[in-house]
Short mmCIF file of C-alpha atoms in Angstrom, two decimals:
data_model
loop_
_atom_site.label_atom_id
_atom_site.label_comp_id
_atom_site.label_asym_id
_atom_site.label_seq_id
_atom_site.Cartn_x
_atom_site.Cartn_y
_atom_site.Cartn_z
CA MET A 1 -2.56 -3.05 -42.25
CA SER A 2 -3.06 -1.88 -38.70
CA SER A 3 -1.23 0.60 -36.94
CA ASP A 4 -0.59 0.36 -33.35
CA ARG A 5 2.74 1.77 -32.02
CA ALA A 6 3.95 5.20 -32.28
CA ASP A 7 7.52 5.97 -33.05
CA VAL A 8 7.67 9.73 -32.89
CA SER A 9 10.32 11.28 -35.01
CA GLY A 10 12.82 12.90 -33.00
CA SER A 11 13.84 12.37 -29.44
CA PRO A 12 10.70 11.48 -27.35
CA LYS A 13 10.38 13.40 -24.17
CA LYS A 14 8.51 12.41 -20.83
CA GLN A 15 6.55 14.43 -18.40
CA GLY A 16 5.02 13.92 -15.08
CA ILE A 17 2.57 10.97 -14.51
CA TYR A 18 1.70 9.39 -17.78
CA TYR A 19 -2.07 10.10 -18.31
CA GLY A 20 -2.63 6.42 -19.07
CA TRP A 21 -2.20 5.61 -15.47
CA TYR A 22 -5.14 7.93 -14.90
CA VAL A 23 -7.10 5.97 -17.57
CA ILE A 24 -6.26 2.84 -15.48
CA ALA A 25 -7.52 4.38 -12.38
CA ALA A 26 -10.88 5.16 -13.76
CA LEU A 27 -11.11 1.66 -15.32
CA PHE A 28 -9.98 0.19 -12.16
CA PHE A 29 -12.93 1.80 -10.35
CA ALA A 30 -15.27 0.51 -13.00
CA THR A 31 -13.97 -2.90 -12.94
CA PHE A 32 -14.37 -2.70 -9.25
CA LEU A 33 -18.07 -1.72 -9.20
CA ALA A 34 -19.04 -4.11 -12.03
CA ILE A 35 -17.27 -7.04 -10.36
CA GLY A 36 -18.59 -6.16 -6.93
CA SER A 37 -21.77 -5.80 -8.10
CA ARG A 38 -21.90 -9.09 -9.73
CA GLN A 39 -20.13 -10.89 -7.07
CA GLY A 40 -22.47 -9.24 -4.44
CA PHE A 41 -25.39 -11.45 -5.87
CA GLY A 42 -24.15 -14.33 -3.72
CA VAL A 43 -24.66 -12.14 -0.35
CA PHE A 44 -28.41 -11.86 -1.05
CA VAL A 45 -29.32 -15.52 -2.10
CA LYS A 46 -30.48 -16.69 1.42
CA THR A 47 -32.50 -13.33 1.78
CA TRP A 48 -34.28 -13.82 -1.40
CA GLU A 49 -34.87 -17.56 -0.54
CA GLN A 50 -36.70 -16.48 2.73
CA ASP A 51 -38.40 -13.40 0.93
CA TRP A 52 -39.69 -15.37 -1.98
CA GLY A 53 -39.90 -18.71 -0.62
CA ILE A 54 -37.71 -20.33 -3.41
CA SER A 55 -35.00 -22.76 -3.32
CA THR A 56 -31.11 -22.06 -3.76
CA ALA A 57 -31.39 -23.97 -6.96
CA THR A 58 -34.00 -21.55 -8.37
CA VAL A 59 -31.84 -18.77 -7.54
CA SER A 60 -28.98 -20.54 -9.11
CA VAL A 61 -30.86 -20.24 -12.52
CA ALA A 62 -30.19 -16.41 -12.60
CA ALA A 63 -26.62 -16.93 -11.64
CA SER A 64 -26.05 -19.57 -14.28
CA VAL A 65 -27.80 -17.58 -16.96
CA GLY A 66 -25.84 -14.65 -15.90
CA TRP A 67 -22.64 -16.71 -16.38
CA LEU A 68 -23.71 -17.78 -19.86
CA VAL A 69 -24.80 -14.32 -21.00
CA ASN A 70 -21.71 -12.80 -19.80
CA GLY A 71 -19.59 -15.07 -21.61
CA VAL A 72 -21.63 -14.91 -24.94
CA SER A 73 -21.56 -11.00 -24.59
CA GLN A 74 -17.76 -10.79 -24.56
CA PRO A 75 -17.19 -10.98 -28.56
CA PHE A 76 -20.21 -8.65 -29.27
CA VAL A 77 -18.75 -5.83 -26.90
CA GLY A 78 -15.28 -6.47 -27.92
CA ARG A 79 -16.29 -6.05 -31.59
CA LEU A 80 -18.14 -2.83 -30.73
CA THR A 81 -14.93 -1.75 -29.06
CA ASP A 82 -13.02 -2.42 -31.88
CA VAL A 83 -15.41 -0.40 -34.19
CA TYR A 84 -16.79 2.25 -31.86
CA GLY A 85 -13.80 2.77 -29.37
CA GLY A 86 -13.53 1.60 -25.77
CA ARG A 87 -14.69 4.87 -24.21
CA ARG A 88 -18.06 4.64 -25.66
CA VAL A 89 -18.53 0.96 -24.78
CA VAL A 90 -17.38 1.08 -21.17
CA VAL A 91 -19.54 4.44 -20.34
CA ILE A 92 -22.65 2.85 -22.19
CA SER A 93 -22.20 -0.47 -20.31
CA LEU A 94 -21.75 1.12 -16.86
CA LEU A 95 -24.71 3.28 -17.53
CA ILE A 96 -26.85 0.28 -18.50
CA MET A 97 -25.39 -1.62 -15.63
CA ALA A 98 -26.19 1.15 -12.98
CA ILE A 99 -29.75 1.65 -14.22
CA ALA A 100 -30.27 -2.18 -14.13
CA THR A 101 -28.87 -2.46 -10.73
CA ILE A 102 -31.11 0.06 -9.34
CA SER A 103 -33.96 -1.59 -10.94
CA VAL A 104 -33.21 -4.89 -9.19
CA SER A 105 -34.13 -3.09 -5.99
CA TYR A 106 -37.79 -3.10 -7.20
CA VAL A 107 -37.82 -6.91 -8.35
CA THR A 108 -40.32 -8.99 -6.47
CA ASN A 109 -39.87 -12.45 -7.88
CA ILE A 110 -37.22 -14.57 -9.50
CA TYR A 111 -38.40 -13.83 -13.07
CA GLY A 112 -37.31 -10.29 -12.61
CA LEU A 113 -34.07 -11.21 -11.19
CA ILE A 114 -33.24 -13.54 -14.13
CA ALA A 115 -34.28 -10.81 -16.70
CA LEU A 116 -32.29 -8.15 -14.88
CA TYR A 117 -29.28 -9.87 -13.38
CA GLY A 118 -29.19 -12.72 -15.78
CA PHE A 119 -29.59 -10.73 -18.91
CA VAL A 120 -29.12 -7.08 -18.57
CA ILE A 121 -26.37 -6.60 -15.85
CA SER A 122 -24.53 -9.73 -16.82
CA PHE A 123 -24.55 -8.64 -20.68
CA ALA A 124 -23.61 -5.02 -19.68
CA SER A 125 -20.84 -6.12 -17.28
CA GLY A 126 -19.19 -7.76 -20.19
CA GLY A 127 -18.77 -4.23 -21.47
CA ILE A 128 -16.57 -3.51 -18.57
CA SER A 129 -14.36 -6.86 -18.75
CA PRO A 130 -10.72 -7.25 -20.02
CA ALA A 131 -12.48 -7.56 -23.50
CA THR A 132 -12.99 -3.86 -23.68
CA THR A 133 -10.90 -2.48 -20.96
CA GLY A 134 -7.92 -4.49 -21.93
CA VAL A 135 -8.24 -2.87 -25.41
CA ILE A 136 -8.15 0.59 -24.23
CA ILE A 137 -4.95 -0.27 -21.95
CA ALA A 138 -3.43 -2.02 -24.96
CA ARG A 139 -3.86 1.36 -26.82
CA TRP A 140 -2.32 3.32 -24.14
CA PHE A 141 0.62 1.04 -23.13
CA GLU A 142 2.87 -1.15 -24.94
CA LYS A 143 6.32 -1.02 -23.11
CA LYS A 144 4.46 -1.65 -19.80
CA ARG A 145 1.52 -3.44 -21.25
CA GLY A 146 1.70 -6.42 -18.94
CA MET A 147 2.04 -4.34 -15.80
CA ALA A 148 -0.82 -2.03 -16.86
CA MET A 149 -2.95 -4.82 -17.44
CA ALA A 150 -2.20 -6.52 -14.26
CA VAL A 151 -3.02 -3.50 -12.16
CA LEU A 152 -6.38 -3.32 -13.90
CA ILE A 153 -7.13 -6.86 -13.34
CA ALA A 154 -5.87 -6.62 -9.58
CA GLY A 155 -8.85 -4.00 -9.40
CA GLY A 156 -11.30 -6.78 -9.89
CA SER A 157 -9.73 -8.70 -6.94
CA VAL A 158 -10.01 -5.39 -4.82
CA GLY A 159 -13.55 -4.82 -6.02
CA GLY A 160 -14.46 -8.20 -4.54
CA LEU A 161 -12.74 -7.67 -1.17
CA ILE A 162 -14.41 -4.21 -0.60
CA VAL A 163 -17.84 -4.17 -2.67
CA VAL A 164 -19.01 -7.56 -1.44
CA PRO A 165 -18.45 -6.86 2.43
CA PHE A 166 -20.04 -3.40 1.86
CA LEU A 167 -23.24 -5.04 0.27
CA SER A 168 -23.20 -7.49 3.09
CA TYR A 169 -22.95 -4.90 5.86
CA VAL A 170 -25.65 -2.62 4.01
CA LEU A 171 -27.85 -5.79 4.12
CA MET A 172 -27.37 -6.20 7.74
CA GLU A 173 -27.96 -2.62 8.66
CA PHE A 174 -30.74 -1.76 5.98
CA SER A 175 -32.10 -4.17 3.21
CA TRP A 176 -31.01 -5.80 0.15
CA GLN A 177 -33.03 -3.37 -1.74
CA THR A 178 -30.96 -0.58 -0.10
CA ALA A 179 -27.69 -2.33 -1.08
CA TYR A 180 -28.78 -2.58 -4.74
CA TRP A 181 -29.74 1.15 -4.89
CA LEU A 182 -26.51 1.98 -3.19
CA VAL A 183 -24.21 0.13 -5.73
CA GLY A 184 -26.34 1.32 -8.72
CA GLY A 185 -26.63 4.96 -7.55
CA LEU A 186 -22.61 4.95 -6.86
CA ALA A 187 -22.14 3.74 -10.54
CA LEU A 188 -24.45 6.32 -12.06
CA ALA A 189 -23.27 9.32 -9.84
CA LEU A 190 -19.51 8.66 -9.71
CA GLY A 191 -18.69 5.76 -12.14
CA VAL A 192 -20.07 7.11 -15.33
CA PRO A 193 -19.02 10.68 -14.64
CA LEU A 194 -15.47 9.37 -13.83
CA LEU A 195 -15.20 7.35 -17.17
CA LEU A 196 -16.49 10.38 -19.23
CA ILE A 197 -14.02 12.68 -17.58
CA VAL A 198 -11.04 10.38 -17.54
CA VAL A 199 -11.09 7.79 -20.17
CA ARG A 200 -10.12 8.44 -23.67
CA SER A 201 -9.85 5.27 -26.17
CA ASN A 202 -6.56 6.33 -27.58
CA PRO A 203 -3.49 8.36 -26.18
CA GLU A 204 -3.74 10.50 -29.51
CA ASP A 205 -6.98 11.79 -28.29
CA MET A 206 -5.20 13.72 -25.41
CA GLY A 207 -2.34 14.80 -27.80
CA LEU A 208 -0.08 12.08 -26.37
CA ARG A 209 1.74 9.15 -27.94
CA ILE A 210 1.64 5.66 -26.55
CA ASP A 211 3.73 4.85 -23.33
CA GLY A 212 3.89 8.62 -22.60
CA GLU A 213 6.06 9.81 -25.43
CA ILE A 214 4.94 13.36 -26.21
CA PRO A 215 5.12 15.27 -29.58
CA SER A 216 8.20 17.45 -30.03
CA GLU A 217 7.62 21.18 -29.61
CA SER A 218 9.04 22.28 -32.82
CA GLY A 219 5.55 23.20 -34.30
CA GLU A 220 5.96 21.19 -37.46
CA THR A 221 3.55 18.55 -38.50
CA GLU A 222 4.88 15.26 -37.10
CA ILE A 223 5.01 12.09 -39.19
CA VAL A 224 4.26 9.13 -36.90
CA VAL A 225 5.44 5.84 -38.00
CA ARG A 226 3.62 3.08 -36.44
CA ALA A 227 5.34 -0.26 -36.01
CA VAL A 228 3.47 -3.37 -37.01
CA GLY A 229 4.17 -6.87 -36.28
CA PRO A 230 4.26 -9.90 -38.66
CA LYS A 231 0.74 -11.19 -37.74
CA PHE A 232 -1.09 -8.08 -37.68
CA VAL A 233 -4.52 -8.24 -39.63
CA GLU A 234 -6.75 -5.87 -41.21
CA LYS A 235 -9.76 -8.23 -40.49
CA TRP A 236 -10.11 -10.38 -37.37
CA ARG A 237 -11.17 -13.28 -39.23
CA ASP A 238 -7.91 -13.60 -40.84
CA SER A 239 -6.03 -14.17 -37.62
CA LEU A 240 -8.00 -17.43 -37.33
CA SER A 241 -5.69 -19.00 -39.85
CA SER A 242 -2.63 -18.60 -37.82
CA LYS A 243 -1.73 -20.67 -34.77
CA PRO A 244 -1.22 -18.15 -31.76
CA ILE A 245 -4.67 -17.28 -31.69
CA TRP A 246 -5.72 -21.04 -31.27
CA GLN A 247 -2.98 -21.76 -28.85
CA LEU A 248 -3.89 -18.77 -26.69
CA SER A 249 -7.67 -19.55 -26.85
CA ILE A 250 -7.17 -23.35 -26.04
CA ALA A 251 -5.25 -22.58 -23.13
CA TYR A 252 -7.62 -19.83 -21.95
CA PHE A 253 -10.44 -22.36 -22.46
CA VAL A 254 -8.45 -24.63 -19.91
CA CYS A 255 -8.20 -21.55 -17.60
CA GLY A 256 -11.94 -21.28 -17.49
CA ILE A 257 -12.48 -24.96 -16.67
CA THR A 258 -10.01 -25.07 -13.85
CA THR A 259 -10.94 -21.76 -12.30
CA ALA A 260 -14.78 -22.15 -12.49
CA SER A 261 -14.80 -25.67 -11.24
CA ILE A 262 -12.59 -24.71 -8.25
CA SER A 263 -14.86 -21.61 -7.60
CA VAL A 264 -18.02 -23.50 -7.43
CA HIS A 265 -16.87 -26.84 -6.04
CA PHE A 266 -14.21 -25.60 -3.51
CA VAL A 267 -16.71 -25.42 -0.55
CA ARG A 268 -18.16 -28.88 -1.20
CA TRP A 269 -14.61 -30.16 -1.38
CA ALA A 270 -13.59 -28.64 1.84
CA ILE A 271 -16.82 -29.90 3.47
CA SER A 272 -16.02 -33.38 2.12
CA GLU A 273 -12.49 -33.23 3.56
CA ASP A 274 -13.77 -32.13 7.05
CA ILE A 275 -12.07 -28.67 7.00
CA SER A 276 -13.00 -26.29 9.67
CA THR A 277 -14.83 -23.03 8.97
CA GLY A 278 -11.92 -21.02 10.52
CA THR A 279 -9.36 -22.98 8.37
CA ALA A 280 -11.19 -22.57 5.20
CA ALA A 281 -11.79 -18.65 5.68
CA LEU A 282 -8.10 -18.07 6.73
CA ALA A 283 -6.76 -20.16 3.70
CA PHE A 284 -9.21 -18.26 1.37
CA GLY A 285 -7.77 -14.96 2.88
CA VAL A 286 -4.09 -16.26 2.09
CA LEU A 287 -5.15 -17.12 -1.34
CA SER A 288 -6.75 -13.70 -2.13
CA GLY A 289 -3.71 -11.89 -1.00
CA ILE A 290 -1.24 -14.03 -2.70
CA ASN A 291 -3.58 -13.81 -5.76
CA ALA A 292 -3.47 -9.97 -5.89
CA CYS A 293 0.48 -9.76 -5.26
CA GLY A 294 1.00 -12.77 -7.98
CA VAL A 295 -0.87 -11.00 -10.66
CA LEU A 296 1.20 -7.73 -10.27
CA VAL A 297 4.41 -9.60 -9.98
CA VAL A 298 3.62 -11.52 -13.16
CA GLY A 299 2.42 -8.36 -14.90
CA LEU A 300 6.03 -6.58 -13.92
CA LEU A 301 8.05 -9.78 -15.14
CA SER A 302 5.89 -10.01 -18.34
CA ASP A 303 7.25 -6.72 -19.59
CA ARG A 304 10.86 -8.00 -19.36
CA TRP A 305 10.66 -11.54 -20.35
CA GLN A 306 8.76 -13.54 -23.02
CA ARG A 307 5.15 -13.61 -21.93
CA LYS A 308 4.64 -17.14 -23.39
CA ASN A 309 6.96 -18.46 -20.84
CA LEU A 310 5.26 -16.84 -17.94
CA LEU A 311 1.99 -18.05 -19.24
CA GLY A 312 3.22 -21.56 -19.61
CA ALA A 313 4.72 -21.39 -16.05
CA VAL A 314 1.48 -20.13 -14.69
CA TYR A 315 -0.47 -23.10 -16.14
CA LEU A 316 1.93 -25.51 -14.79
CA ILE A 317 1.98 -24.02 -11.50
CA ARG A 318 -1.90 -24.33 -11.40
CA ALA A 319 -1.50 -27.82 -12.44
CA LEU A 320 0.64 -28.34 -9.21
CA ALA A 321 -2.07 -26.72 -7.09
CA PHE A 322 -4.47 -29.16 -8.53
CA ILE A 323 -2.26 -32.07 -7.76
CA SER A 324 -1.71 -30.96 -4.19
CA LEU A 325 -5.57 -31.53 -3.75
CA ILE A 326 -5.31 -35.07 -4.77
CA VAL A 327 -2.17 -36.26 -3.12
CA LEU A 328 -2.09 -34.18 0.06
CA PRO A 329 -4.37 -34.64 3.13
CA GLY A 330 -7.20 -32.27 3.39
CA PRO A 331 -5.70 -29.51 5.75
CA SER A 332 -2.38 -29.65 4.03
CA ALA A 333 -3.99 -29.49 0.72
CA ILE A 334 -6.05 -26.43 1.35
CA TRP A 335 -2.97 -24.54 2.33
CA ALA A 336 -0.75 -25.89 -0.48
CA PHE A 337 -3.53 -24.95 -2.81
CA ALA A 338 -3.99 -21.49 -1.31
CA VAL A 339 -0.43 -20.59 -1.69
CA ILE A 340 0.50 -22.39 -5.12
CA GLY A 341 -2.86 -21.59 -6.50
CA GLY A 342 -2.89 -18.06 -5.43
CA MET A 343 0.19 -17.36 -7.65
CA SER A 344 -1.39 -18.53 -10.70
CA TRP A 345 -5.19 -17.49 -10.13
CA LEU A 346 -5.54 -14.13 -12.07
CA ALA A 347 -2.13 -13.98 -13.93
CA THR A 348 -3.35 -15.65 -16.97
CA VAL A 349 -5.67 -12.76 -17.85
CA PRO A 350 -3.13 -9.99 -18.22
CA LEU A 351 -0.64 -12.37 -20.05
CA THR A 352 -3.25 -13.59 -22.37
CA ALA A 353 -4.63 -10.12 -23.34
CA SER A 354 -1.16 -8.68 -23.75
CA LEU A 355 0.18 -11.53 -25.89
CA THR A 356 -2.90 -11.28 -28.17
CA ALA A 357 -2.28 -7.64 -28.48
CA ASP A 358 1.29 -8.14 -29.22
CA VAL A 359 0.82 -10.72 -31.86
CA TYR A 360 -2.22 -9.32 -33.52
CA GLY A 361 -2.29 -5.61 -32.77
CA VAL A 362 -4.90 -3.81 -31.11
CA ARG A 363 -7.20 -3.13 -34.09
CA ASN A 364 -9.13 -6.29 -33.61
CA LEU A 365 -8.04 -7.13 -30.08
CA GLY A 366 -11.60 -6.44 -28.51
CA THR A 367 -13.01 -9.18 -30.94
CA LEU A 368 -10.08 -11.67 -30.57
CA PHE A 369 -9.93 -11.45 -26.79
CA GLY A 370 -13.78 -11.53 -26.57
CA PHE A 371 -13.81 -14.90 -28.27
CA ALA A 372 -11.13 -16.10 -25.90
CA ASN A 373 -13.15 -14.81 -22.94
CA MET A 374 -16.23 -16.55 -24.36
CA ALA A 375 -14.29 -19.94 -24.56
CA HIS A 376 -13.11 -19.27 -20.93
CA GLN A 377 -16.81 -18.72 -19.60
CA LEU A 378 -18.39 -21.65 -21.57
CA GLY A 379 -15.58 -23.97 -20.81
CA GLY A 380 -16.09 -22.99 -17.17
CA ALA A 381 -19.87 -23.35 -17.19
CA ALA A 382 -19.49 -27.00 -18.67
CA ALA A 383 -16.70 -28.00 -16.33
CA VAL A 384 -18.82 -26.90 -13.20
CA MET A 385 -21.57 -29.22 -14.39
CA LEU A 386 -19.07 -32.26 -15.19
CA PHE A 387 -17.40 -31.72 -11.87
CA GLY A 388 -20.60 -32.03 -10.09
CA TRP A 389 -21.69 -35.00 -12.01
CA ALA A 390 -18.21 -36.62 -11.12
CA PHE A 391 -18.72 -36.03 -7.48
CA THR A 392 -22.14 -37.46 -7.41
CA ALA A 393 -20.99 -40.51 -9.43
CA TRP A 394 -17.77 -41.21 -7.30
CA GLY A 395 -18.30 -39.44 -4.03
CA SER A 396 -14.73 -37.80 -4.38
CA TYR A 397 -12.98 -35.09 -6.55
CA ASP A 398 -9.87 -36.94 -7.28
CA VAL A 399 -10.92 -37.89 -10.83
CA PRO A 400 -12.05 -34.35 -11.79
CA PHE A 401 -9.10 -32.72 -10.01
CA ALA A 402 -6.63 -35.06 -11.79
CA ILE A 403 -8.59 -34.08 -15.28
CA GLY A 404 -7.99 -30.60 -14.08
CA ALA A 405 -4.23 -31.15 -13.64
CA LEU A 406 -3.88 -32.83 -17.02
CA THR A 407 -5.57 -30.10 -18.88
CA LEU A 408 -3.60 -27.46 -17.16
CA VAL A 409 -0.32 -29.48 -18.09
CA GLY A 410 -1.67 -29.45 -21.74
CA ALA A 411 -2.20 -25.70 -21.41
CA GLY A 412 1.02 -25.24 -20.16
CA ILE A 413 2.73 -27.01 -23.09
CA VAL A 414 0.66 -25.21 -25.55
CA SER A 415 1.51 -21.85 -24.18
CA LEU A 416 5.20 -22.62 -24.14
CA SER A 417 4.99 -23.70 -27.87
CA ILE A 418 3.88 -20.19 -28.94
CA ARG A 419 6.60 -18.72 -31.11
CA GLU A 420 6.47 -15.43 -29.58
CA LYS A 421 9.95 -14.09 -30.77
CA LYS A 422 8.69 -14.86 -34.45
CA ASN A 423 5.30 -13.48 -33.94
CA SER A 424 5.07 -10.48 -31.51
CA VAL A 425 5.69 -7.09 -32.16
CA ARG A 426 7.83 -6.83 -29.27
CA TYR A 427 10.71 -8.84 -31.08
CA VAL A 428 9.80 -8.71 -34.67
CA ARG A 429 8.64 -5.47 -36.79
CA VAL A 430 7.69 -5.50 -40.30
CA PRO A 431 10.18 -3.03 -42.10
CA VAL A 432 8.94 0.50 -42.34
CA GLY A 433 8.75 0.40 -46.23
CA ALA A 434 6.83 -2.81 -46.27
CA SER A 435 3.83 -1.88 -44.48
CA VAL A 436 3.26 1.07 -42.10
CA ASP A 437 0.65 3.71 -41.75
CA LEU A 438 1.67 7.33 -41.57
CA VAL A 439 -0.45 9.15 -39.14
CA THR A 440 -0.33 12.95 -38.30
CA ASP A 441 -1.32 14.66 -35.07
CA ASP A 442 -4.89 15.30 -36.18
CA SER A 443 -5.50 12.03 -37.90
CA SER A 444 -8.34 9.91 -36.90
CA LEU A 445 -7.65 6.30 -35.72
CA GLN A 446 -10.22 3.69 -36.00
CA GLY A 447 -11.91 3.22 -32.61
CA ARG A 448 -11.36 6.77 -31.62
CA SER A 449 -13.97 8.55 -29.45
CA MET B 1 -24.32 -24.62 -4.55
CA ALA B 2 -24.13 -24.93 -8.46
CA GLY B 3 -23.95 -21.80 -10.40
CA LEU B 4 -22.67 -19.70 -7.56
CA SER B 5 -19.11 -19.06 -6.87
CA LEU B 6 -16.26 -17.78 -4.80
CA PRO B 7 -14.76 -14.07 -5.04
CA LEU B 8 -11.64 -15.62 -6.35
CA ALA B 9 -13.51 -16.37 -9.60
CA HIS B 10 -11.89 -14.99 -12.61
CA HIS B 11 -14.27 -12.41 -13.90
CA SER B 12 -17.50 -11.59 -11.92
CA GLU B 13 -19.19 -14.56 -10.97
CA PRO B 14 -21.30 -14.27 -7.73
CA ILE B 15 -19.80 -15.19 -4.43
CA ASP B 16 -20.86 -18.52 -2.80
CA PRO B 17 -23.28 -17.56 0.03
CA THR B 18 -22.12 -20.66 2.11
CA LEU B 19 -18.54 -19.17 1.90
CA TRP B 20 -19.58 -15.73 2.32
CA GLU B 21 -21.15 -16.72 5.70
CA TRP B 22 -17.91 -18.11 6.90
CA LEU B 23 -15.84 -15.17 5.85
CA SER B 24 -18.52 -12.48 7.11
CA THR B 25 -18.41 -14.27 10.41
CA LYS B 26 -14.72 -14.40 10.57
CA MET B 27 -14.32 -10.73 9.75
CA ASN B 28 -16.98 -9.63 12.27
CA HIS B 29 -15.08 -11.61 14.87
CA MET B 30 -11.59 -10.19 14.07
CA LEU B 31 -12.76 -6.41 13.37
CA GLY B 32 -15.35 -6.42 16.27
CA VAL B 33 -16.85 -3.19 14.46
CA ASP B 34 -20.68 -2.95 14.14
CA SER B 35 -22.26 -3.17 10.65
CA GLY B 36 -23.15 0.56 10.56
CA SER B 37 -19.75 1.74 11.24
CA MET B 38 -18.35 -0.94 8.50
CA VAL B 39 -20.96 0.76 5.99
CA LEU B 40 -19.51 4.19 6.63
CA ILE B 41 -15.85 3.08 6.33
CA LEU B 42 -16.23 0.92 3.20
CA GLY B 43 -18.67 3.47 1.66
CA SER B 44 -16.25 6.19 2.20
CA ILE B 45 -13.29 4.13 0.45
CA ILE B 46 -15.68 3.55 -2.37
CA VAL B 47 -16.89 7.33 -2.78
CA LEU B 48 -13.45 8.81 -2.14
CA PHE B 49 -11.55 6.79 -4.79
CA PRO B 50 -13.32 8.35 -7.83
CA ILE B 51 -13.26 11.73 -6.39
CA VAL B 52 -9.50 11.65 -5.73
CA VAL B 53 -8.94 10.51 -9.28
CA MET B 54 -11.11 13.23 -10.83
CA VAL B 55 -9.39 15.94 -8.64
CA LEU B 56 -6.01 14.77 -9.88
CA VAL B 57 -6.98 14.57 -13.44
CA TRP B 58 -8.58 18.29 -13.07
CA ARG B 59 -5.33 19.57 -11.49
CA ARG B 60 -3.46 17.98 -14.29
CA ARG B 61 -5.63 19.46 -16.89
CA THR B 62 -5.53 22.93 -15.35
CA ASP B 63 -1.69 23.06 -14.71
#
């Protein structure tokens, strides 16, 4: 039976800022670089088209390969995290990503770009995704797990808002080669050392307890009794025979379908509705702002309320955003979507990761959430193609948006049907005598590094 | 623009180049700062963040 939560004997004490928040800050920066670096790809597309004499469709091959490779990498890096510890995986992943990013600056044709960006960078960036960083956070936080995950996920948003403009300005001032050199160099010179110095896979590696509870100063060997939930499993495969993992994964699959399709087809839709450039850009800014705030608010609430209710609400709110795209006229629809969709866009990630950790524990969290992430990415890739096909066939996005809304309503209902109070360690703990691990201060936890 | 997406994408998909042109034009118009200065400003933010975190952790460990 796995062991995840530390109940220190005696009265736990707190001191200063909990070290877990520094871990979040370091992972925030790694996420910031990884996401910024991958998103920055789009900034250089037109330059590559001119330099190499290729079409957008050809460059898109590298992006599409990258999307799929990133999705497929998630269960693998998640499994590595469960076995070897999150610290090793994120450090090595960022190191590989940094070297590959620098190498891109020497690429002279699309094949090199597909190899480096499509395969190496995309696979390595899977190692700096919620499937790995989320596992580290889940090991450091339990009471504030939702908020901690939300802060980390918001890092991705901030990364996009800072690194992408940075790359764009470097491109204007210097060249795309310089931009890749700079991002890879920053990851190598600052990101990797930061992770090495700050991040530890478990609070026990710093002599701390989960949530900041610290050992007593009595000098006696402490016995830490770690609570377990009713669905905690030794092997990740065992979780597949229970309902929550399927409920979470199916809903997350829908999340992938709806976010990816909007991400790729939003511009085409705006153009088809005769929406001006200024309106689209401003609405997009509003969406980004609400998105970052929304994920933090949801994270905060999720530590107080049942996470499945919030998850269900988020999917249903997103369904409303899709419906607004169909029923409202273009200019109104884009604002309605910015406000309503912004509230729900990223919030599914911390909720799904936290709920998976609450139900199944952190022992196999990397693998389980990795599979959910893979479903998310593959569902997204399929949806992008189907939405494109539908637009070509009908000349309108009404039908695919309606399908998106329906699947979101389904995801909302499935999420609400999760029996959190029966399955989550937040509400149900297996009696101590039934199944617990006794862990002393110098014990070695699995996944420790 | 199949395969390329917006910065509001869930994980780390590339930004849509068409939308990025819209956004960068808007930002340049609003901020009115030349690209060299923006490289310095944004670069400083990116460099300072990890340094501040490392200093805070170092101070915590030496306390």
